[in-house]
XYZ file of C-alpha atoms in Angstrom:
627
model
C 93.343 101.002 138.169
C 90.032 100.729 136.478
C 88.417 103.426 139.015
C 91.567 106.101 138.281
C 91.251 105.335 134.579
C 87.172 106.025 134.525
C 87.600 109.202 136.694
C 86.551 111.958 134.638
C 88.594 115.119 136.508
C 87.442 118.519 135.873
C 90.272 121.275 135.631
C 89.987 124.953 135.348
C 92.395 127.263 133.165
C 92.840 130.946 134.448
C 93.744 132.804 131.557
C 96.790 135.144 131.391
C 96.064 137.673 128.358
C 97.917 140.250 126.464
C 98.936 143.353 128.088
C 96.083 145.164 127.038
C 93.980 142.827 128.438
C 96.212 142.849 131.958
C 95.550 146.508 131.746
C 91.755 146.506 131.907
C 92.287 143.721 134.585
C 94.397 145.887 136.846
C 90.639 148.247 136.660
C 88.980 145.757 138.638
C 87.756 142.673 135.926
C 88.547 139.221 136.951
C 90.806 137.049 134.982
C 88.799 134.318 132.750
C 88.017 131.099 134.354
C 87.188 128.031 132.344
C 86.137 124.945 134.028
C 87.075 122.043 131.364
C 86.862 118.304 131.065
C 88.844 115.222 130.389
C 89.193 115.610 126.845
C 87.747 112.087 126.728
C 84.532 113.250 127.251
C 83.871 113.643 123.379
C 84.084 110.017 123.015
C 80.603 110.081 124.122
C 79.391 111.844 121.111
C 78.996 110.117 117.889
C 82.042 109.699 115.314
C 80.299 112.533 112.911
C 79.696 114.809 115.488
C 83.343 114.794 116.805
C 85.204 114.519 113.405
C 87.327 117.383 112.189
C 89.225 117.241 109.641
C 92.291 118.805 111.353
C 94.838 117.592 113.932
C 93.736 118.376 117.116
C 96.826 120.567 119.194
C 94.719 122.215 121.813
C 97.137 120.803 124.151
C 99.984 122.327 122.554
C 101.997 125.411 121.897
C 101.961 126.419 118.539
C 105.467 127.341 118.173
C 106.470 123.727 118.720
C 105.201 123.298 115.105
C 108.198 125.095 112.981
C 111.050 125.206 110.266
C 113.564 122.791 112.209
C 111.360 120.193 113.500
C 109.962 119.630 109.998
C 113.570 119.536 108.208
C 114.424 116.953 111.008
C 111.414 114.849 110.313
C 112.338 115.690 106.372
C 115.446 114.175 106.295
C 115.084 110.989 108.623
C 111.673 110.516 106.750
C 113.285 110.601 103.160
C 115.517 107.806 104.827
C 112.380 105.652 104.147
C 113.261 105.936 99.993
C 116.331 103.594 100.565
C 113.645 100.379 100.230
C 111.874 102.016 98.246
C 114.777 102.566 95.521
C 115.936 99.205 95.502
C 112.296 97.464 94.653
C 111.776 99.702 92.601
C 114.937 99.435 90.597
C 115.043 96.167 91.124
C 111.540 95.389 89.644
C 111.965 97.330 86.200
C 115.458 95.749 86.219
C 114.144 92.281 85.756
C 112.241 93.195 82.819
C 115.184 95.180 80.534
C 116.036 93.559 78.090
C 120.621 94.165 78.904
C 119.725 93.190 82.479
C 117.928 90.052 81.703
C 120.646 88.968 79.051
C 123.798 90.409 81.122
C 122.755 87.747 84.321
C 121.324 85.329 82.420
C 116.993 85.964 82.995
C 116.753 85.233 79.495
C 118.770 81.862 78.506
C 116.761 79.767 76.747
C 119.042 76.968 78.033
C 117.604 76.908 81.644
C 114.077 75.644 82.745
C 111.069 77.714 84.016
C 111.739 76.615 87.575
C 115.779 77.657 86.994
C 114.923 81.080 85.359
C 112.119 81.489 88.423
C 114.981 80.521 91.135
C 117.413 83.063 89.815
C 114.728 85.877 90.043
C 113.737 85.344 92.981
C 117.420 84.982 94.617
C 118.093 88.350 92.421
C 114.915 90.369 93.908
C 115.476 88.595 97.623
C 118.745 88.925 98.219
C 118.587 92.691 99.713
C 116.092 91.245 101.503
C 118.231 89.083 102.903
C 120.836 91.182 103.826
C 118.057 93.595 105.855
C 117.564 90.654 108.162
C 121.093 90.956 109.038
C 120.802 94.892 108.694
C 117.950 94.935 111.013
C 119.467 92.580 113.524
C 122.592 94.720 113.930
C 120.334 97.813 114.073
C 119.323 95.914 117.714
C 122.777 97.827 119.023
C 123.768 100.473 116.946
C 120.980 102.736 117.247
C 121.500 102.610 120.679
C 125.059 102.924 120.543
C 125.392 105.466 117.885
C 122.819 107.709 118.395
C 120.166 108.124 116.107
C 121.663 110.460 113.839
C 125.028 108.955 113.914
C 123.502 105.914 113.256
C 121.793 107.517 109.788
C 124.976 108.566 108.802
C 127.267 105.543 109.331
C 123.895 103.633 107.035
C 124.370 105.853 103.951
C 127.618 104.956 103.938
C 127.314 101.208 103.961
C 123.971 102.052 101.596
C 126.654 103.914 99.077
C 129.725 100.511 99.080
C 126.598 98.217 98.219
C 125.446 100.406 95.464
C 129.140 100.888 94.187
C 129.335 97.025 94.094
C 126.530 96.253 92.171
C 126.729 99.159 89.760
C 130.099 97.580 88.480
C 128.872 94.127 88.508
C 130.097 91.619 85.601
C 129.232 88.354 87.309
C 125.312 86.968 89.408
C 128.036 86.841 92.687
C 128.778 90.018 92.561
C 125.586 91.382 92.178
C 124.186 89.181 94.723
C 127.064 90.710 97.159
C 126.281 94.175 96.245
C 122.640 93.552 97.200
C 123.247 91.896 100.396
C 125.646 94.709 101.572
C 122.359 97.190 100.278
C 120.558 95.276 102.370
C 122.909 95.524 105.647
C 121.921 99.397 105.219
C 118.523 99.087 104.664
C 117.534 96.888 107.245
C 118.993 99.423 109.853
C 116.843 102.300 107.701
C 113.810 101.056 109.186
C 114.763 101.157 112.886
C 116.420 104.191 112.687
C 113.867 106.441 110.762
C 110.563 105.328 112.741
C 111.919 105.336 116.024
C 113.355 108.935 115.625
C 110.570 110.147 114.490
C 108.190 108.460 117.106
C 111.002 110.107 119.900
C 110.918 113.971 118.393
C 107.777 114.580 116.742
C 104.904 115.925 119.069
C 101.860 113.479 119.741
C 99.375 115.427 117.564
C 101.505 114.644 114.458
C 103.384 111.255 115.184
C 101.611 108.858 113.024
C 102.184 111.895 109.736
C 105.877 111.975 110.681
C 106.114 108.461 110.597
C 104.073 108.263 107.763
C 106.169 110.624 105.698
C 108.893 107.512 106.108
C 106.232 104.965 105.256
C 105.568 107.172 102.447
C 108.904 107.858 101.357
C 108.942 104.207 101.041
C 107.025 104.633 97.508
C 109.273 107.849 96.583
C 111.901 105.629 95.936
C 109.847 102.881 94.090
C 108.441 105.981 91.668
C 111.622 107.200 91.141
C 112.990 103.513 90.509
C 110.260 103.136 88.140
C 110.775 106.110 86.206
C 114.505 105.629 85.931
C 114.155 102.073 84.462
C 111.417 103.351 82.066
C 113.375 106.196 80.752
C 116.496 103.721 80.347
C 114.453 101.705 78.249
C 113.096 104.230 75.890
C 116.497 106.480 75.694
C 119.191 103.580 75.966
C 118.990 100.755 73.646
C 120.091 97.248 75.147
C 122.626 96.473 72.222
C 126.039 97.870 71.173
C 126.543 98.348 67.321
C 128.436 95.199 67.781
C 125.720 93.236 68.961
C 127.135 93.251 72.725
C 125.305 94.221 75.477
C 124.618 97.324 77.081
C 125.539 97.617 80.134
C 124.800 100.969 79.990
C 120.611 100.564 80.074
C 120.902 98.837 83.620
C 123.734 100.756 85.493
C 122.611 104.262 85.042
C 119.153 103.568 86.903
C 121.806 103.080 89.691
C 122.253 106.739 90.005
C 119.000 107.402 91.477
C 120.143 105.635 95.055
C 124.199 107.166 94.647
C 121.808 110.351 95.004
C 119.611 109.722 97.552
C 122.028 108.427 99.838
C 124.348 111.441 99.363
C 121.662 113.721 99.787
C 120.516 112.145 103.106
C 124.186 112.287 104.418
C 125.092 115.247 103.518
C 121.617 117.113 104.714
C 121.784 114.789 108.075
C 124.903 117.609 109.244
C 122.900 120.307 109.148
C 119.229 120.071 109.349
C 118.610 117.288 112.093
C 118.970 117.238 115.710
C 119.300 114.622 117.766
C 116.705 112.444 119.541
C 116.545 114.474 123.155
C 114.891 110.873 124.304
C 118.242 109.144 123.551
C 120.086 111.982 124.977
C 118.460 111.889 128.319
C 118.428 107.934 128.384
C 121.820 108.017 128.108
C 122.710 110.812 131.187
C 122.769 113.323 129.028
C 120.163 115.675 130.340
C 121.597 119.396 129.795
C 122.060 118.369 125.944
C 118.765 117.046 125.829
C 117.200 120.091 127.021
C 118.568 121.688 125.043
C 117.978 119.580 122.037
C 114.465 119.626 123.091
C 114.622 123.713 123.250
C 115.580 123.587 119.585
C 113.212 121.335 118.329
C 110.326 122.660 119.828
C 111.392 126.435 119.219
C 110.398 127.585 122.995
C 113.091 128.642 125.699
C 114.626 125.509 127.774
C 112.690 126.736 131.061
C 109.239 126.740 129.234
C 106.404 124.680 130.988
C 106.072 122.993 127.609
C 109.876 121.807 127.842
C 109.983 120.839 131.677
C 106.878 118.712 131.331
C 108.147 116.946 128.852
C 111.033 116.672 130.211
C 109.652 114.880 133.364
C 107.428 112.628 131.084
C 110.583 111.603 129.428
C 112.628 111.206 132.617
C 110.062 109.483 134.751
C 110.266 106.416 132.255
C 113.626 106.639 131.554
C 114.052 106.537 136.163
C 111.728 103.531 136.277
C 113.230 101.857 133.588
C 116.658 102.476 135.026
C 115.628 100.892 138.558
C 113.698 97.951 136.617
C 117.197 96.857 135.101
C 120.093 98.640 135.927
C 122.067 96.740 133.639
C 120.718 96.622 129.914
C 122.719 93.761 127.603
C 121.398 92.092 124.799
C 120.346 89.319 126.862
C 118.221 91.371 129.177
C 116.525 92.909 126.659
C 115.771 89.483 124.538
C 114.812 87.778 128.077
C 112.257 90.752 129.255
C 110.689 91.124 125.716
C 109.291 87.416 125.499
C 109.481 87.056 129.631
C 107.437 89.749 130.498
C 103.828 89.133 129.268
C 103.046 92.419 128.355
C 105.816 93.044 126.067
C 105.660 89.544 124.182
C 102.117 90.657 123.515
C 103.203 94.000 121.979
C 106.132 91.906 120.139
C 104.297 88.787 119.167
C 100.894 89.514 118.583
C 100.856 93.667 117.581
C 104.353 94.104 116.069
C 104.938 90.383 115.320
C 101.460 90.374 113.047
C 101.510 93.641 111.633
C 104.541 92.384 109.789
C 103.446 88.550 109.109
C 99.760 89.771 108.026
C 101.310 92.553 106.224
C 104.017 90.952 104.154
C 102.090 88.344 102.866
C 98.879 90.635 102.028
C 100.375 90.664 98.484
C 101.601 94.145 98.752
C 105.311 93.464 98.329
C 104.450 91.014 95.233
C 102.935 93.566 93.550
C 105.923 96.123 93.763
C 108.594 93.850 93.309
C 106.617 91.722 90.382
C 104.637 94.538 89.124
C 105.631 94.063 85.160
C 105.013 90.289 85.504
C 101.133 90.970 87.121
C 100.413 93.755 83.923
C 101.454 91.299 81.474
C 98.997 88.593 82.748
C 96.228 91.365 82.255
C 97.569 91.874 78.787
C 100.094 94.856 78.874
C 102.928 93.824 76.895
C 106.226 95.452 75.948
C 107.737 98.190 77.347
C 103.986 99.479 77.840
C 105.037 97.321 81.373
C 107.628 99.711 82.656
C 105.060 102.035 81.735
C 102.649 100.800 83.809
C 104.801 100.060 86.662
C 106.109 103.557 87.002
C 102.210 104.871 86.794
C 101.469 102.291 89.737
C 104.301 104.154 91.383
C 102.873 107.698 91.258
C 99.790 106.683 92.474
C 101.391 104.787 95.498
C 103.195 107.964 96.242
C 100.086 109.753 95.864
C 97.963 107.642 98.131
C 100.756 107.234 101.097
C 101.223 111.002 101.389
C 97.653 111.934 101.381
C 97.263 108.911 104.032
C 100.586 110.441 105.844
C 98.965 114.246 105.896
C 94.658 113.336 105.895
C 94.063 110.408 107.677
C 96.420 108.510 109.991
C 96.276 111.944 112.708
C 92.812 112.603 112.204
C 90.877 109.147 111.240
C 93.023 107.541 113.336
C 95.534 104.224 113.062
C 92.545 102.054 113.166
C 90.094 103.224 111.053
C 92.910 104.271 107.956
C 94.022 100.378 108.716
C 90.546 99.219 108.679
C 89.817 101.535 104.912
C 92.846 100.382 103.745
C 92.843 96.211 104.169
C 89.176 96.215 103.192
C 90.308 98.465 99.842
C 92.770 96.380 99.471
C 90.974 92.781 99.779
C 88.418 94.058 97.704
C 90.878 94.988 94.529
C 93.321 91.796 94.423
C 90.196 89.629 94.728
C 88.583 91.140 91.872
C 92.471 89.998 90.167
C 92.285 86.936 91.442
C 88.936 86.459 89.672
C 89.981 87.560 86.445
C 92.965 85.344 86.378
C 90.984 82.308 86.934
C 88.129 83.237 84.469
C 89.697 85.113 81.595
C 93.979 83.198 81.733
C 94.007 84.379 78.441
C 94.505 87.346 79.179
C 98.342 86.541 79.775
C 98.759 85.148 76.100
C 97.885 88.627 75.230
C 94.732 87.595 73.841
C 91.901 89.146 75.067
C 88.682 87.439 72.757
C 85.863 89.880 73.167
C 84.740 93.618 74.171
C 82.893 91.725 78.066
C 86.678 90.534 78.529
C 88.801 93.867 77.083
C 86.558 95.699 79.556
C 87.444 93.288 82.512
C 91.072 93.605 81.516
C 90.771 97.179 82.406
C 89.028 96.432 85.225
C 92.339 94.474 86.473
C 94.786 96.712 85.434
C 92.698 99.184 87.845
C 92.956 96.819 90.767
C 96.622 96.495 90.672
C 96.462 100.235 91.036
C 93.901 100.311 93.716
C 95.720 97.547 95.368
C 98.714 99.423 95.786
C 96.687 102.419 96.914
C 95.095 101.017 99.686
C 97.956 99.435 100.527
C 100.053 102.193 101.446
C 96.863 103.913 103.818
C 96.774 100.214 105.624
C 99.268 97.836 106.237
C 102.422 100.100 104.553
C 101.089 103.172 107.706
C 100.685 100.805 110.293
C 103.772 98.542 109.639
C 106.412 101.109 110.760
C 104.147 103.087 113.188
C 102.674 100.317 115.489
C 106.361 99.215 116.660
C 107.461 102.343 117.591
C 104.400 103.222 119.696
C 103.940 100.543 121.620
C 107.411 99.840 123.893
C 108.956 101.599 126.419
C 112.257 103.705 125.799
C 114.380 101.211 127.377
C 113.611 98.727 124.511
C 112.405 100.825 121.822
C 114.747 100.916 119.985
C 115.781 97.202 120.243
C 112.011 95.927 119.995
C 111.475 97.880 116.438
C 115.175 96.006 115.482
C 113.427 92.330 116.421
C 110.117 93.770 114.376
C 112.329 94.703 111.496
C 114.023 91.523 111.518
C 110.272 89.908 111.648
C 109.238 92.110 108.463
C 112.332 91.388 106.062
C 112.230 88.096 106.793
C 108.403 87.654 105.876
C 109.524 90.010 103.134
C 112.159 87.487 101.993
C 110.385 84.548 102.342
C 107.441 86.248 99.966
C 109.467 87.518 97.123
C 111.553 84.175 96.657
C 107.979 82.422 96.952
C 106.140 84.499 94.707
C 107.677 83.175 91.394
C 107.219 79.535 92.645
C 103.997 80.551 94.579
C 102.115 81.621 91.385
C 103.483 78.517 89.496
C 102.665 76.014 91.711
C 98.917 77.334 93.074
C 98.320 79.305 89.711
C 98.813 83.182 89.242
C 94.838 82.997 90.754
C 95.333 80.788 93.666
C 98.248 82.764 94.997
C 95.770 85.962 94.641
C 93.138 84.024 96.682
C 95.739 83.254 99.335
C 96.461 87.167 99.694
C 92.742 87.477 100.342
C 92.650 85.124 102.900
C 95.218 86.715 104.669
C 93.756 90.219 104.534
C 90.365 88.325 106.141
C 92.512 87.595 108.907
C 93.965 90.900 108.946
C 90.931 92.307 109.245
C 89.588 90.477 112.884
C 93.386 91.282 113.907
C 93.021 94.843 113.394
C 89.650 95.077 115.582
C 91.417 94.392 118.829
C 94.202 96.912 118.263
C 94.312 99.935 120.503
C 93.848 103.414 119.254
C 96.603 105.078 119.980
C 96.196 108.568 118.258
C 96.962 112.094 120.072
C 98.708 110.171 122.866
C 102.660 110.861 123.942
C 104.980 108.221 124.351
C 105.337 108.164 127.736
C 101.352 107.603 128.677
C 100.719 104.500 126.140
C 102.933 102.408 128.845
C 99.736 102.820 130.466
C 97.742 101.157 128.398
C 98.912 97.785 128.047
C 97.838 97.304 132.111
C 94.677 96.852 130.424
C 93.674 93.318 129.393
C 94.540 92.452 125.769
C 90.440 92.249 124.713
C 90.206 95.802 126.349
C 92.975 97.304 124.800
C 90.391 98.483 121.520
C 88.751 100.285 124.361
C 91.728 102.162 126.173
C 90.946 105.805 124.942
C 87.533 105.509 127.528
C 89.278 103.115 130.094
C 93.190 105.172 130.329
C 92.826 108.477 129.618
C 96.457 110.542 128.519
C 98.189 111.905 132.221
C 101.073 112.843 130.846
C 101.888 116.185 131.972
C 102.457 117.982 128.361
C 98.641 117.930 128.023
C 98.079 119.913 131.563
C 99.615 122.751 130.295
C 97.322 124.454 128.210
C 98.199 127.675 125.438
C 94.839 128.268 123.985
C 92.125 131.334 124.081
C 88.847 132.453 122.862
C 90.596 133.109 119.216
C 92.039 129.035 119.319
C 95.436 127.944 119.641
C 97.343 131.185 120.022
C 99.878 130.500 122.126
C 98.400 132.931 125.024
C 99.582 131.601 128.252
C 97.431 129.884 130.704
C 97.506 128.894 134.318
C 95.688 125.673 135.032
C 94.422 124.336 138.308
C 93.508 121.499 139.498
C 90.549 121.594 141.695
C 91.038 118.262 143.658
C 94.475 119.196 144.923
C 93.365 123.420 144.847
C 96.887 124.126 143.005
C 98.306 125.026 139.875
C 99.299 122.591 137.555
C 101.812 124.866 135.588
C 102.150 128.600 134.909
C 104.202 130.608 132.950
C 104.381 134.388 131.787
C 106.319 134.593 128.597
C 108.843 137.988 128.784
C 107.395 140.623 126.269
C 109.384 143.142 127.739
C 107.321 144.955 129.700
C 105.501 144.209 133.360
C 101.949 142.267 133.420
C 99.871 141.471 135.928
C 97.096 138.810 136.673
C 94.432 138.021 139.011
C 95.227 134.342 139.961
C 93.538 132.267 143.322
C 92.248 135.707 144.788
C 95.395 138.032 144.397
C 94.896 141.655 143.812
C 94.660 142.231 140.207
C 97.650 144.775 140.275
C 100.154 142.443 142.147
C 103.387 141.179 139.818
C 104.133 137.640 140.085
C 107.291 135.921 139.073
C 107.634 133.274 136.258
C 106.321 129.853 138.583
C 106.565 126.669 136.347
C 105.334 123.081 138.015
C-alpha cells in the first residue's frame, strides 16, 4: 500500500469554456490544458506559505454550497442547544434563591456532604438519563432515519421538560431530568452524524461545529433566563411562601427550542442520502443528494458521489450481510482497527475531555466566581457573561479555524489555552483561599482576583475551540457507514457517562482534594491530552468514504496520513474551476496513466457548444459523457 499511497499522479484538466470562448475555439485555438498535481504536493511547503485563511473547494462545484444545505445543517445543528439548555438552566438554578429553598439546597438541617450529594444527584441526573438516551440512540438512528429520529427526540425532550416544570417534590424533578436526558443523549448521535453524512468535505468539521457550538447557545440562553428571573421575579410570595414562579419560567427557554426544532425539522431538512442508499433506497437518495447539493441528479458531481457512497456501503454489505446489535458490538472491539478508533480516538476524546474541567465549570460556574470573590446575584451575572463568550469562541472556532487550521492544530490551541487558564485558578485558590470568604486583603490580591475571574472565562473559551470541536467531530469521522451511526451511540454513551461521573464528583471532588487540588487534577489531565492529541490523524478536506483508508496505516503513522494516503475518492477528480477560481466552468479531466477521461460533463445552456477534447476537430458536438 505504502508505494500506491506515496505515488504522486499527475492529471491534466481540458477546459470546457463559455460559449464565447467555444466560439473562438471552433476558429482554430486549442482548448486549455493544465497538467496538475496531487494536491498533496503543498504539504511540502512550509505551514505559512500554504495557509489561507479560506476553505479550500477547488475540488468542488460551487452550487453545492446553497440555501437548503445550510437550513439542513441549521436545524440539526441547533439540535446541539438541547445540552446546552439544560446545564445551563440547571447551573443558575442551583443558585436561586425559590429553587434552592423549594428542593431543599438550602436546609440548614442537613450537613455539607448531604447538601453536596443532593446537588450533585440534581445537576447529574440528565446526565444519567443520556447514558440511557445515547445507548438507545445505538438503534434508532438507524431505524428511524435521521430526521425521523430528530423528531421522535423533541418529543421525548418536550414530556421531560413538562415533568419537571410542574415539579412539587426532588422525585419528580429527578424523573423529569432523567426523561430530558433519554432525549438528549440521542441529540448527540443524531446531530453529528447527519451532519458528517450531508455536508461536503470542505466544510464538515464547521457543520459539525455549528452543533458543538450550539452546545453553548443553549447554556447562554440558560444563563440569561435564570439571571433575568432573579432580577425581575422575587423568590417570596407576600405571604412569605415560595415562588415557584422564579424557577419554572426559565423552563420556557427549552419548551421553545424544542418546538422550534420540530416544527422547522418538516420543512427545511432533508434526509441523510447516506442512510437512504444504505438502506436500498438508491432513487430517493439521488435524489436527496440532487437537492442538497442544488445540481441535476445526472451531474458528475452527484454520480461520483454516489459511487463513493455505494462502494462502502457494497463492501460493507458483503463484509456482514447480516447487521444485529451483536455484530456490530463484536466487530467494533474484534476488529483491531475499529477498537482503535473506539477505544483510543473516540474512547479518549471523551475520557480526556470530560474530565479537563470543562463541564465543572459550566455546570458549577456560580460556585467557581464566588471562590474568586463574586458574590450575590453578581454570580448569575457572571455566569451568563461566561456564556456569551463561550458562544462567541465556539462559533468563531466553528467558521475560522476547525476547516482551515485544521482538527489538530485548533485541538492543540485550544488544550494548551485551556491548561494554561485553570492552572493559573488553581494557583490562586491555593495561595489567596480567601478569596472565597469574600475577603480579598490587599490591591497584589484584588488584582489576582481579576486575574481568576479572567481564567474562568478563558477557560471556557479555549475550551469550546479544543476538546468541545473535537468531541463530537472525531466520532463521526472516523467509522465506516455500516457502524457509524452505532459507534458515535457507544462514544456518546462513553461521554455522558464521564460526564456523569464528573458532575456528581465535582462537589465531593473539590471538598475532599481542596477547590485547588481538583484544579491541579484538570491540569494533569490536559498534559495528557496534549501527547494524545499528537498522534491523531488530520483529517481535514477529506470525504467520508476515503478516511477508511487511512486507518491501514499503523497507529504511530496515522499523524502522518495526509503524505502517506492521499484522498481517491472520486468527488475530487472532477474538477469545476478556471483561470477566474471556482466558477463552476466545466472541466474534462484525464488521467494520463490510463490516457482517459476521468469525468466530463457539458452543463445545457440552451444552445450548442463545442470543444476540442483528445484531438477532435474543434467544431465537432459531443454528447453529455459522465464517468
Amino acid at each position: 500500500m505504502s508505494s500506491t499511497a506515496n505515488k504522486k499522479p499527475t492529471q491534466t484538466s481540458i477546459a470546457v469554456g463559455s460559449p464565447e470562448e467555444n466560439d473562438n475555439s471552433s476558429k482554430g485555438s486549442q482548448a486549455n490544458i493544465e497538467v496538475e498535481s496531487t494536491p498533496y504536493s503543498e504539504e511540502k511547503k512550509p505551514f505559512w506559505q500554504r495557509f489561507r485563511f479560506r476553505v479550500d473547494t477547488t475540488d468542488h462545484p460551487p452550487q453545492i454550497f446553497n440555501k437548503t444545505l445550510y437550513l439542513s445543517i441549521l436545524v440539526f445543528g441547533l439540535f446541539g442547544a438541547a445540552r446546552g439548555v439544560d446545564e445551563g438552566t440547571i447551573s443558575g438554578n442551583l443558585a436561586l434563591p425559590a429553587f434552592t429553598r423549594k428542593f431543599g439546597l438550602s436546609d440548614t438541617t442537613k450537613t455539607e456532604h448531604e447538601i453536596a450529594t443532593l446537588k450533585s444527584n440534581i445537576a447529574s441526573m440528565v446526565q444519567l438519563g443520556s447514558v440511557a438516551g445515547a445507548i438507545i440512540a445505538m438503534k434508532s438512528v438507524d431505524y428511524f432515519g435521521r430526521l425521523r429520529a430528530l423528531q421522535v427526540v423533541c418529543i421525548i425532550w418536550l414530556v421531560g421538560v413538562a415533568i419537571q416544570v410542574s415539579s412539587n417534590s426532588v422525585g419528580q424533578l429527578f424523573a423529569g431530568r432523567f426523561v430530558e436526558g433519554l432525549a438528549i443523549g440521542q441529540t448527540t448521535s443524531i446531530g453529528p452524524v447527519y451532519m458528517s453524512e450531508v455536508a461536503p468535505s470542505p466544510i464538515r468539521g464547521m457543520a459539525n461545529c455549528i452543533f458543538a457550538g450550539a452546545v453553548y447557545l443553549g447554556i447562554m440562553m440558560g444563563y440569561f433566563a435564570n439571571y433575568g428571573s432573579a432580577i425581575h421575579i422575587p423568590e417570596a410570595l407576600a405571604d412569605g411562601s415560595i415562588n415557584d414562579k422564579q424557577w419554572r419560567v426559565t423552563f420556557c427557554v427549552k419548551f421553545i427550542m424544542a418546538g422550534l426544532i420540530f416544527v422547522t425539522s418538516f420543512f427545511l431538512c432533508v434526509e441523510s442520502p447516506r442512510w437512504l442508499l444504505k438502506h436500498d433506497k438508491s432513487q430517493e437518495a439521488i435524489e436527496k443528494l440532487s437537492k442538497l447539493r442544488n445540481l441535476p441528479t445526472d451531474h458528475p458531481y452527484i454520480l461520483a458521489e454516489i459511487s463513493d457512497i455505494n462502494e462502502q456501503v457494497t463492501a460493507e454489505k458483503e463484509a456482514a450481510r447480516s447487521s444485529s446489535l451483536l455484530d456490530n458490538f463484536r466487530q467494533i472491539f474484534t476488529v483491531k482497527s475499529i477498537a482503535y478508533r473506539l477505544l483510543i480516538i473516540g474512547g479518549g476524546s471523551q475520557v480526556l475531555g470530560q474530565w479537563s474541567g470543562a463541564n465543572a465549570v459550566t455546570i458549577y460556574a456560580s460556585e467557581l466566581f464566588s471562590l474568586v470573590g463574586v458574590t450575590g446575584i453578581d454570580k448569575l451575572k457572571m455566569s451568563a457573561v461566561l456564556g456569551v463568550v463561550k458562544f462567541s469562541s465556539a462559533y468563531f472556532a466553528a467558521f475560522f479555524l476547525i476547516d482551515i487550521l485544521g482538527r489538530k492544530r485548533s485541538l492543540y490551541i485550544g488544550v494548551s489555552g485551556q491548561m494554561l487558564c485553570l492552572l493559573y485558578y488553581a494557583i490562586f485558590l491555593n495561595l489567596v483561599p480567601e478569596a472565597a470568604e469574600g475577603v480579598v486583603v490587599n490591591a497584589n490580591a484584588r488584582r489576582a482576583s481579576t486575574g481568576a475571574l479572567a481564567a474562568i472565562f478563558l477557560s471556557g473559551a479555549f475550551w469550546t475551540i479544543g476538546f468541545n470541536s473535537i468531541q463530537y467531530l472525531i466520532g463521526n469521522e472516523i467509522f465506516p457507514l455500516g457502524i457509524r451511526s452505532f459507534a458515535q451511540s457507544v462514544i456518546m454513551v462513553l461521554h455522558f457517562a464521564n460526564q456523569y461521573g464528573n458532575s456528581s464528583a465535582m462537589p465531593k471532588l473539590m471538598l475532599a482534594m481542596h477547590s485547588f487540588g481538583a484544579f491541579y487534577f484538570f491540569v494533569g489531565v490536559l498534559c495528557i491530552a496534549l501527547v494524545w492529541a499528537f498522534f491523531l490523524p488530520e483529517l481535514k478536506g477529506r470525504s467520508l468514504e476515503s478516511i477508511e483508508e487511512v486507518f491501514t496505516l499503523p497507529w504511530y503513522n496515522l499523524r502522518r496520513c495526509r503524505k502517506l494516503v492521499p484522498d481517491h475518492s472520486q468527488i475530487h477528480k472532477v474538477k469545476y474551476t478556471n483561470s477566474r477560481g471556482n466558477t463552476g466552468a466545466d472541466y474534462i479531466q484525464y488521467d494520463l496513466e490510463l490516457n482517459k477521461p476521468i469525468g466530463e460533463f457539458v452543463e445545457n445552456t440552451g444552445t450548442s457548444r463545442s470543444k476540442n477534447v483528445g484531438g477532435r476537430s474543434s467544431g465537432e458536438e459531443e454528447e453529455e459523457k459522465k464517468v
